[in-house]
């Protein structure tokens, strides 16, 4: 089965490239398509293909006296030689830091798109999964945890949260949107390959459809209901309709499913106990990502939070979830208060009390993003399963805030560190997947 993966820019935030540079140590065959004809050229290992947008066409330069060509579409054929290409214009994190992206597969399509370039990698599903596992989960994890991740990742590729049909692709490579696919390492891990091959073709279904196989790193002792964290991908309505197999489950052995009814205060008491270690025996509590804290001086918070909230209030996707007080001013911060929580403890609504009135911030990722603070090198909070400790000066004014949190990521669906904890307790990948995706079933693709 072949997949089309839309490749994002170095910061993983956009599909629109300014320039694309491709090369391969094995050489490449490249097709230049125009209205009526296709021209094919071969590049040697020392030559690079440099593509820039020119109106609705592509301006292509081949280095090393290869010449200049205009085309409406460029197809880099990777099948001759090593099935491998470097995209020198995209950098991806590697052990040695940022390096150019390296891909295995069949071809790379380059097309013009509104004054920019779009870049799509065509490769086999199992080859794509190797890149996802290398990017998403350490090969030091137990094989059963890796197998659970392989089945979830294969399922996700068939049914991503946001459709990429409009981009003429199945998925994109960014963890900000889909699952992370940073390309291929020169030497892949044998354990990742084993996890993919031993679950070959297996996906999760609910009824007759592939499930939405969401996953994250660590749920902080309790996974979250889908509708407590995500808005509807089509309408952006929050909360969306619940999904029957993405239910909150405690990260421990249990005999029956339950979702205790509790107030936000009672749930907060429970996550405080978890944080302080009174209730620590969960599948994921071994992980360094299980709990964390950030100390923030009030001055720094006030300097950055208003700016971040203004930006979030301007973006169409996040605007509905930032509600300023009448007058729209952001005064001195007095207090943070989580006014609504999911059963897992995840904040659904956060009130920021300021001297100019109360701001409301809703939804997991928006709440996390509101705390972006370059001064503290913070892109967002690690999770929204949070509580606050306020410190005051001798005048009774807020001097600093400590945010304490459980988990890393949205906490919905499969949890990588929890899967590892379960595997170490002797659970196999089927039991792990049944824990995280309630009532879903494993099927072979096409069955
Ligand atoms: Zn995507």
Short mmCIF file of C-alpha atoms and ligand atoms in Angstrom, two decimals:
data_model
loop_
_atom_site.label_atom_id
_atom_site.label_comp_id
_atom_site.label_asym_id
_atom_site.label_seq_id
_atom_site.Cartn_x
_atom_site.Cartn_y
_atom_site.Cartn_z
CA UNK A 1 0.00 0.00 0.00
CA UNK A 2 1.37 3.39 -1.07
CA UNK A 3 0.97 6.59 0.95
CA UNK A 4 1.31 10.25 -0.01
CA UNK A 5 2.96 12.29 2.75
CA UNK A 6 2.86 16.09 2.50
CA UNK A 7 6.21 17.41 3.78
CA UNK A 8 6.25 20.53 5.98
CA UNK A 9 8.87 23.25 6.32
CA UNK A 10 11.72 23.04 8.86
CA UNK A 11 9.56 24.47 11.68
CA UNK A 12 6.87 21.86 10.87
CA UNK A 13 4.18 24.55 10.69
CA UNK A 14 3.52 24.97 6.95
CA UNK A 15 3.21 23.01 3.70
CA UNK A 16 4.32 26.04 1.65
CA UNK A 17 8.03 25.92 0.72
CA UNK A 18 9.97 28.91 -0.66
CA UNK A 19 12.59 26.79 -2.36
CA UNK A 20 13.25 23.05 -2.57
CA UNK A 21 16.73 21.55 -2.93
CA UNK A 22 17.03 17.80 -3.59
CA UNK A 23 20.05 15.56 -4.12
CA UNK A 24 21.05 11.94 -3.65
CA UNK A 25 24.38 10.17 -3.10
CA UNK A 26 23.08 7.53 -5.55
CA UNK A 27 22.04 10.01 -8.24
CA UNK A 28 18.47 10.73 -9.30
CA UNK A 29 16.19 10.51 -12.30
CA UNK A 30 13.96 13.55 -12.64
CA UNK A 31 10.89 14.10 -14.81
CA UNK A 32 9.97 17.63 -15.86
CA UNK A 33 6.32 17.82 -16.88
CA UNK A 34 4.90 20.50 -19.12
CA UNK A 35 1.51 20.77 -20.76
CA UNK A 36 2.26 18.42 -23.60
CA UNK A 37 5.50 16.65 -22.91
CA UNK A 38 7.67 15.10 -20.27
CA UNK A 39 11.42 15.48 -20.26
CA UNK A 40 13.59 13.10 -18.24
CA UNK A 41 17.09 13.91 -17.00
CA UNK A 42 19.57 12.08 -14.82
CA UNK A 43 21.52 13.80 -12.04
CA UNK A 44 24.77 12.46 -10.64
CA UNK A 45 25.64 12.31 -6.94
CA UNK A 46 27.33 15.72 -7.00
CA UNK A 47 24.44 17.56 -8.65
CA UNK A 48 21.55 19.29 -6.89
CA UNK A 49 18.07 20.09 -8.07
CA UNK A 50 17.04 23.61 -7.00
CA UNK A 51 13.37 24.41 -7.53
CA UNK A 52 11.77 27.84 -7.03
CA UNK A 53 8.23 29.03 -7.76
CA UNK A 54 7.72 31.31 -10.77
CA UNK A 55 4.08 32.29 -11.08
CA UNK A 56 2.11 29.09 -11.56
CA UNK A 57 5.20 27.27 -12.82
CA UNK A 58 8.46 25.93 -11.48
CA UNK A 59 11.87 27.38 -12.19
CA UNK A 60 14.43 24.58 -11.91
CA UNK A 61 18.21 24.91 -11.79
CA UNK A 62 20.43 21.84 -11.93
CA UNK A 63 23.82 22.60 -10.43
CA UNK A 64 27.10 21.42 -11.96
CA UNK A 65 26.37 22.70 -15.50
CA UNK A 66 23.03 20.87 -15.60
CA UNK A 67 21.15 23.86 -16.96
CA UNK A 68 17.83 25.57 -16.29
CA UNK A 69 14.32 24.30 -17.06
CA UNK A 70 10.75 25.55 -16.59
CA UNK A 71 8.12 22.94 -15.74
CA UNK A 72 4.62 22.75 -14.33
CA UNK A 73 5.47 19.73 -12.18
CA UNK A 74 8.69 17.98 -11.17
CA UNK A 75 8.80 14.32 -10.17
CA UNK A 76 11.97 13.07 -8.47
CA UNK A 77 12.14 9.35 -9.20
CA UNK A 78 13.95 7.61 -6.34
CA UNK A 79 13.53 4.05 -7.58
CA UNK A 80 16.77 3.95 -9.57
CA UNK A 81 19.81 3.76 -7.34
CA UNK A 82 19.19 3.81 -3.64
CA UNK A 83 15.46 4.60 -3.23
CA UNK A 84 16.79 7.51 -1.23
CA UNK A 85 16.95 11.30 -1.50
CA UNK A 86 18.10 14.21 0.61
CA UNK A 87 15.87 17.26 0.82
CA UNK A 88 18.59 19.75 1.68
CA UNK A 89 16.09 22.61 2.09
CA UNK A 90 14.34 20.91 5.06
CA UNK A 91 16.16 20.47 8.38
CA UNK A 92 15.09 17.80 10.85
CA UNK A 93 16.33 17.10 14.38
CA UNK A 94 18.83 14.26 14.59
CA UNK A 95 21.18 13.01 17.28
CA UNK A 96 23.84 15.44 16.05
CA UNK A 97 21.41 18.39 15.96
CA UNK A 98 19.65 19.79 12.90
CA UNK A 99 20.48 18.01 9.66
CA UNK A 100 18.97 17.91 6.18
CA UNK A 101 16.02 15.57 5.87
CA UNK A 102 16.60 12.15 4.33
CA UNK A 103 13.81 10.08 2.79
CA UNK A 104 13.36 6.59 1.40
CA UNK A 105 10.56 5.86 -1.02
CA UNK A 106 9.36 5.91 -4.61
CA UNK A 107 9.15 9.56 -5.60
CA UNK A 108 8.98 13.15 -4.49
CA UNK A 109 6.43 15.35 -6.27
CA UNK A 110 7.08 19.09 -6.46
CA UNK A 111 4.22 21.33 -7.56
CA UNK A 112 3.60 25.09 -7.54
CA UNK A 113 1.01 26.37 -5.08
CA UNK A 114 0.02 30.04 -4.77
CA UNK A 115 3.52 31.44 -5.21
CA UNK A 116 5.10 28.67 -3.11
CA UNK A 117 5.98 24.99 -3.56
CA UNK A 118 4.27 21.86 -2.28
CA UNK A 119 6.32 18.76 -1.65
CA UNK A 120 4.86 15.25 -1.43
CA UNK A 121 6.73 12.02 -0.73
CA UNK A 122 5.26 8.81 -2.13
CA UNK A 123 6.33 5.69 -0.24
CA UNK A 124 5.10 2.30 1.03
CA UNK A 125 3.07 2.27 4.23
CA UNK A 126 5.58 0.04 6.05
CA UNK A 127 8.44 2.34 5.04
CA UNK A 128 6.46 5.34 6.30
CA UNK A 129 5.88 3.54 9.61
CA UNK A 130 9.65 3.06 10.06
CA UNK A 131 10.06 6.84 9.88
CA UNK A 132 7.16 7.42 12.28
CA UNK A 133 8.42 4.94 14.89
CA UNK A 134 11.97 6.34 14.66
CA UNK A 135 10.52 9.83 15.21
CA UNK A 136 7.92 8.98 17.85
CA UNK A 137 9.16 6.24 20.20
CA UNK A 138 12.61 5.11 21.45
CA UNK A 139 13.75 1.68 20.24
CA UNK A 140 14.83 0.97 23.84
CA UNK A 141 11.13 0.48 24.70
CA UNK A 142 9.70 -3.04 25.15
CA UNK A 143 8.78 -4.75 21.88
CA UNK A 144 5.09 -5.03 22.89
CA UNK A 145 4.92 -1.24 23.44
CA UNK A 146 6.56 -0.71 20.03
CA UNK A 147 4.05 -3.10 18.41
CA UNK A 148 1.14 -1.20 19.99
CA UNK A 149 2.61 2.04 18.59
CA UNK A 150 3.06 0.45 15.14
CA UNK A 151 -0.61 -0.61 14.97
CA UNK A 152 -1.79 2.82 16.20
CA UNK A 153 0.46 4.66 13.70
CA UNK A 154 -0.69 2.45 10.80
CA UNK A 155 -4.31 3.12 11.76
CA UNK A 156 -3.70 6.86 12.10
CA UNK A 157 -2.29 7.03 8.56
CA UNK A 158 -5.59 5.66 7.23
CA UNK A 159 -7.75 8.04 9.27
CA UNK A 160 -5.95 11.22 10.36
CA UNK A 161 -7.80 13.73 12.57
CA UNK A 162 -7.74 16.38 9.84
CA UNK A 163 -8.20 15.20 6.26
CA UNK A 164 -5.37 16.04 3.83
CA UNK A 165 -7.47 15.29 0.75
CA UNK A 166 -7.36 18.98 -0.23
CA UNK A 167 -3.54 18.76 -0.19
CA UNK A 168 -3.61 15.68 -2.45
CA UNK A 169 -2.03 13.68 0.39
CA UNK A 170 -2.97 11.05 2.97
CA UNK A 171 -1.12 12.61 5.92
CA UNK A 172 1.45 15.31 6.65
CA UNK A 173 4.73 14.77 8.50
CA UNK A 174 4.19 17.22 11.38
CA UNK A 175 3.28 16.36 14.97
CA UNK A 176 1.52 19.72 15.17
CA UNK A 177 -1.14 18.23 12.88
CA UNK A 178 -0.68 14.47 12.26
CA UNK A 179 1.93 12.06 13.66
CA UNK A 180 5.64 12.88 13.45
CA UNK A 181 7.55 11.55 10.44
CA UNK A 182 11.02 13.11 10.37
CA UNK A 183 12.25 10.94 7.49
CA UNK A 184 14.61 8.00 7.72
CA UNK A 185 17.86 7.54 9.56
CA UNK A 186 20.78 6.08 7.65
CA UNK A 187 20.70 3.03 9.93
CA UNK A 188 17.23 2.23 11.24
CA UNK A 189 16.49 0.27 14.40
CA UNK A 190 15.98 -3.49 14.04
CA UNK A 191 13.45 -3.42 16.90
CA UNK A 192 11.30 -0.79 15.18
CA UNK A 193 11.36 -2.93 12.02
CA UNK A 194 10.43 -6.04 14.03
CA UNK A 195 7.46 -4.20 15.62
CA UNK A 196 6.20 -3.13 12.18
CA UNK A 197 6.74 -6.50 10.48
CA UNK A 198 5.27 -8.64 13.27
CA UNK A 199 2.04 -6.57 13.17
CA UNK A 200 2.05 -6.37 9.36
CA UNK A 201 -1.20 -4.94 7.96
CA UNK A 202 -2.90 -4.76 11.38
CA UNK A 203 -5.12 -1.78 12.15
CA UNK A 204 -7.75 -0.90 14.75
CA UNK A 205 -11.39 -0.67 13.81
CA UNK A 206 -14.56 0.32 15.61
CA UNK A 207 -17.41 -1.30 13.74
CA UNK A 208 -16.33 -1.33 10.10
CA UNK A 209 -14.17 1.84 10.14
CA UNK A 210 -10.53 2.52 11.00
CA UNK A 211 -10.53 4.39 14.32
CA UNK A 212 -9.04 7.82 14.98
CA UNK A 213 -5.91 6.42 16.67
CA UNK A 214 -4.72 9.41 18.69
CA UNK A 215 -1.69 9.01 20.93
CA UNK A 216 0.61 11.05 23.11
CA UNK A 217 3.53 10.55 25.46
CA UNK A 218 2.22 10.49 29.03
CA UNK A 219 -1.30 10.92 30.45
CA UNK A 220 -0.22 11.70 34.02
CA UNK A 221 -2.00 8.69 35.51
CA UNK A 222 -5.35 9.01 33.72
CA UNK A 223 -6.10 9.32 30.01
CA UNK A 224 -8.59 11.96 28.82
CA UNK A 225 -11.92 11.86 27.03
CA UNK A 226 -11.60 13.01 23.41
CA UNK A 227 -14.33 15.64 23.85
CA UNK A 228 -12.52 17.20 26.83
CA UNK A 229 -9.45 18.07 24.71
CA UNK A 230 -10.31 18.44 21.01
CA UNK A 231 -12.81 20.47 19.00
CA UNK A 232 -14.66 19.04 16.02
CA UNK A 233 -12.15 18.96 13.10
CA UNK A 234 -14.79 20.11 10.60
CA UNK A 235 -16.83 22.68 12.55
CA UNK A 236 -14.34 23.62 15.32
CA UNK A 237 -17.24 23.21 17.79
CA UNK A 238 -16.10 22.49 21.35
CA UNK A 239 -16.87 20.15 22.95
CA UNK A 240 -17.42 17.85 19.95
CA UNK A 241 -19.50 14.67 20.00
CA UNK A 242 -17.80 12.04 22.19
CA UNK A 243 -15.99 9.18 20.41
CA UNK A 244 -16.93 5.80 21.94
CA UNK A 245 -13.41 4.33 21.85
CA UNK A 246 -11.55 7.46 23.08
CA UNK A 247 -12.66 7.34 26.71
CA UNK A 248 -10.81 8.38 29.85
CA UNK A 249 -9.22 5.40 31.61
CA UNK A 250 -7.06 5.31 34.75
CA UNK A 251 -3.50 4.18 34.04
CA UNK A 252 -3.84 1.11 36.24
CA UNK A 253 -5.36 -2.34 36.38
CA UNK A 254 -9.10 -2.17 36.66
CA UNK A 255 -11.94 -4.66 36.65
CA UNK A 256 -14.62 -2.44 35.18
CA UNK A 257 -14.88 0.82 33.27
CA UNK A 258 -16.04 3.72 35.33
CA UNK A 259 -16.11 7.47 35.04
CA UNK A 260 -16.75 8.84 38.50
CA UNK A 261 -18.91 11.95 38.64
CA UNK A 262 -16.91 14.61 40.47
CA UNK A 263 -16.70 18.39 40.69
CA UNK A 264 -13.71 20.34 39.35
CA UNK A 265 -12.57 20.84 42.96
CA UNK A 266 -12.71 17.11 43.80
CA UNK A 267 -10.81 16.25 40.61
CA UNK A 268 -8.22 18.92 41.42
CA UNK A 269 -7.72 17.36 44.85
CA UNK A 270 -7.08 14.00 43.15
CA UNK A 271 -4.47 15.33 40.70
CA UNK A 272 -2.71 17.19 43.54
CA UNK A 273 -2.45 13.89 45.43
CA UNK A 274 -1.05 12.22 42.31
CA UNK A 275 1.46 15.01 41.83
CA UNK A 276 2.65 14.86 45.43
CA UNK A 277 3.11 11.11 45.17
CA UNK A 278 0.37 9.83 47.43
CA UNK A 279 -1.17 7.82 44.58
CA UNK A 280 1.78 6.88 42.48
CA UNK A 281 1.30 3.33 41.25
CA UNK A 282 0.18 3.92 37.65
CA UNK A 283 1.49 2.45 34.39
CA UNK A 284 3.12 5.76 33.49
CA UNK A 285 4.43 7.07 36.82
CA UNK A 286 7.91 5.64 36.11
CA UNK A 287 8.44 8.28 33.42
CA UNK A 288 10.27 11.57 34.02
CA UNK A 289 7.40 13.17 32.06
CA UNK A 290 4.83 12.00 34.65
CA UNK A 291 5.02 15.26 36.60
CA UNK A 292 6.63 18.64 36.17
CA UNK A 293 6.48 22.22 37.42
CA UNK A 294 7.29 25.68 36.07
CA UNK A 295 7.96 28.72 38.23
CA UNK A 296 6.91 32.00 36.63
CA UNK A 297 7.55 35.48 38.04
CA UNK A 298 4.34 37.58 37.79
CA UNK A 299 6.20 40.28 35.86
CA UNK A 300 7.29 37.83 33.17
CA UNK A 301 3.81 36.29 32.99
CA UNK A 302 2.21 39.70 32.55
CA UNK A 303 4.77 40.76 29.95
CA UNK A 304 4.03 37.76 27.70
CA UNK A 305 0.57 36.37 28.44
CA UNK A 306 -1.40 39.35 27.13
CA UNK A 307 0.59 39.22 23.89
CA UNK A 308 0.04 35.47 23.48
CA UNK A 309 -3.68 35.74 24.25
CA UNK A 310 -4.01 38.54 21.66
CA UNK A 311 -2.34 36.34 19.04
CA UNK A 312 -4.55 33.34 19.91
CA UNK A 313 -7.62 35.62 19.77
CA UNK A 314 -6.69 36.63 16.19
CA UNK A 315 -6.17 33.13 14.73
CA UNK A 316 -9.47 31.82 13.32
CA UNK A 317 -8.76 28.34 14.72
CA UNK A 318 -8.18 29.48 18.32
CA UNK A 319 -10.20 32.73 18.48
CA UNK A 320 -13.43 31.11 19.78
CA UNK A 321 -11.54 29.77 22.80
CA UNK A 322 -10.14 33.07 24.13
CA UNK A 323 -12.81 35.22 25.75
CA UNK A 324 -11.65 38.62 27.01
CA UNK A 325 -13.54 40.68 29.61
CA UNK A 326 -15.67 43.62 28.51
CA UNK A 327 -13.19 46.33 27.51
CA UNK A 328 -10.66 43.73 26.38
CA UNK A 329 -7.93 44.93 28.75
CA UNK A 330 -5.40 42.67 30.47
CA UNK A 331 -4.46 44.12 33.87
CA UNK A 332 -2.26 42.77 36.64
CA UNK A 333 -2.78 39.06 37.14
CA UNK A 334 -4.44 38.22 40.45
CA UNK A 335 -5.18 34.52 40.19
CA UNK A 336 -5.45 31.50 37.90
CA UNK A 337 -8.42 29.23 38.44
CA UNK A 338 -9.39 26.08 36.53
CA UNK A 339 -13.18 26.41 36.39
CA UNK A 340 -13.92 23.23 34.43
CA UNK A 341 -12.08 19.90 34.31
CA UNK A 342 -12.43 16.57 32.57
CA UNK A 343 -12.59 13.42 34.70
CA UNK A 344 -8.86 12.85 34.03
CA UNK A 345 -8.05 16.23 35.58
CA UNK A 346 -7.41 18.00 32.27
CA UNK A 347 -8.36 21.69 32.33
CA UNK A 348 -11.26 22.42 29.98
CA UNK A 349 -11.69 26.06 31.03
CA UNK A 350 -9.21 28.37 32.75
CA UNK A 351 -10.14 31.72 34.31
CA UNK A 352 -7.40 34.34 34.50
CA UNK A 353 -8.48 36.95 37.05
CA UNK A 354 -6.82 40.31 36.32
CA UNK A 355 -7.28 43.82 37.69
CA UNK A 356 -9.11 44.64 34.41
CA UNK A 357 -11.50 41.70 34.58
CA UNK A 358 -11.61 37.99 33.94
CA UNK A 359 -10.23 36.31 30.80
CA UNK A 360 -11.49 32.84 29.94
CA UNK A 361 -9.35 30.36 27.97
CA UNK A 362 -10.83 27.07 26.78
CA UNK A 363 -9.52 23.82 25.37
CA UNK A 364 -6.41 21.84 26.17
CA UNK A 365 -3.92 23.09 23.54
CA UNK A 366 -5.09 26.72 23.74
CA UNK A 367 -4.67 26.73 27.53
CA UNK A 368 -1.16 25.25 27.16
CA UNK A 369 -0.26 27.78 24.45
CA UNK A 370 -1.41 30.78 26.51
CA UNK A 371 1.66 30.25 28.73
CA UNK A 372 4.18 30.60 25.88
CA UNK A 373 7.06 32.60 27.31
CA UNK A 374 10.29 33.16 25.33
CA UNK A 375 11.96 34.61 28.44
CA UNK A 376 11.48 31.26 30.20
CA UNK A 377 12.16 29.33 26.94
CA UNK A 378 8.64 27.90 27.14
CA UNK A 379 6.77 27.12 23.89
CA UNK A 380 3.70 25.80 25.75
CA UNK A 381 2.94 23.92 28.97
CA UNK A 382 3.66 20.18 28.71
CA UNK A 383 0.02 19.36 29.45
CA UNK A 384 -3.21 20.95 30.65
CA UNK A 385 -3.54 18.67 33.66
CA UNK A 386 -2.45 21.53 35.87
CA UNK A 387 -2.93 23.29 39.19
CA UNK A 388 -1.53 26.56 40.47
CA UNK A 389 0.34 27.82 43.53
CA UNK A 390 0.25 31.60 43.90
CA UNK A 391 2.93 33.52 45.83
CA UNK A 392 2.38 37.09 47.05
CA UNK A 393 4.62 39.96 48.16
CA UNK A 394 4.28 41.92 51.42
CA UNK A 395 1.63 44.17 49.80
CA UNK A 396 -0.48 41.13 48.97
CA UNK A 397 0.18 41.44 45.23
CA UNK A 398 0.97 38.40 43.11
CA UNK A 399 4.75 37.98 42.89
CA UNK A 400 5.02 34.59 41.17
CA UNK A 401 3.08 31.52 40.15
CA UNK A 402 4.14 27.88 40.17
CA UNK A 403 2.29 25.75 37.63
CA UNK A 404 2.40 22.06 38.53
CA UNK A 405 1.33 19.52 35.95
CA UNK A 406 0.91 15.83 35.22
CA UNK A 407 1.79 14.21 31.91
CA UNK A 408 3.08 15.30 28.52
CA UNK A 409 0.78 15.76 25.53
CA UNK A 410 -3.01 15.73 25.16
CA UNK A 411 -3.41 12.40 26.97
CA UNK A 412 -6.10 11.01 24.64
CA UNK A 413 -5.80 7.44 23.30
CA UNK A 414 -2.54 5.43 23.40
CA UNK A 415 0.11 6.68 25.82
CA UNK A 416 3.66 5.71 24.89
CA UNK A 417 5.07 5.68 28.43
CA UNK A 418 1.95 3.92 29.74
CA UNK A 419 2.28 1.29 27.01
CA UNK A 420 5.88 0.75 28.12
CA UNK A 421 4.72 0.40 31.76
CA UNK A 422 2.08 -2.16 30.74
CA UNK A 423 4.56 -4.12 28.61
CA UNK A 424 6.97 -4.32 31.55
CA UNK A 425 4.10 -5.78 33.60
CA UNK A 426 3.75 -8.55 31.01
CA UNK A 427 0.88 -7.17 28.88
CA UNK A 428 1.02 -7.81 25.13
CA UNK A 429 0.27 -5.23 22.43
CA UNK A 430 -3.32 -6.43 22.02
CA UNK A 431 -4.01 -5.91 25.74
CA UNK A 432 -2.29 -2.51 25.60
CA UNK A 433 -4.41 -1.37 22.63
CA UNK A 434 -7.61 -2.70 24.24
CA UNK A 435 -6.82 -0.60 27.34
CA UNK A 436 -6.38 2.66 25.45
CA UNK A 437 -8.93 2.24 22.63
CA UNK A 438 -11.94 0.86 24.48
CA UNK A 439 -14.03 -1.62 22.44
CA UNK A 440 -11.93 -1.28 19.29
CA UNK A 441 -10.81 -4.41 17.42
CA UNK A 442 -7.67 -5.40 15.52
CA UNK A 443 -8.24 -6.29 11.85
CA UNK A 444 -6.01 -6.73 8.83
CA UNK A 445 -6.21 -3.85 6.31
CA UNK A 446 -8.89 -4.64 3.77
CA UNK A 447 -10.65 -7.27 5.89
ZN1 LIG B 1 -1.44 16.60 9.03
#
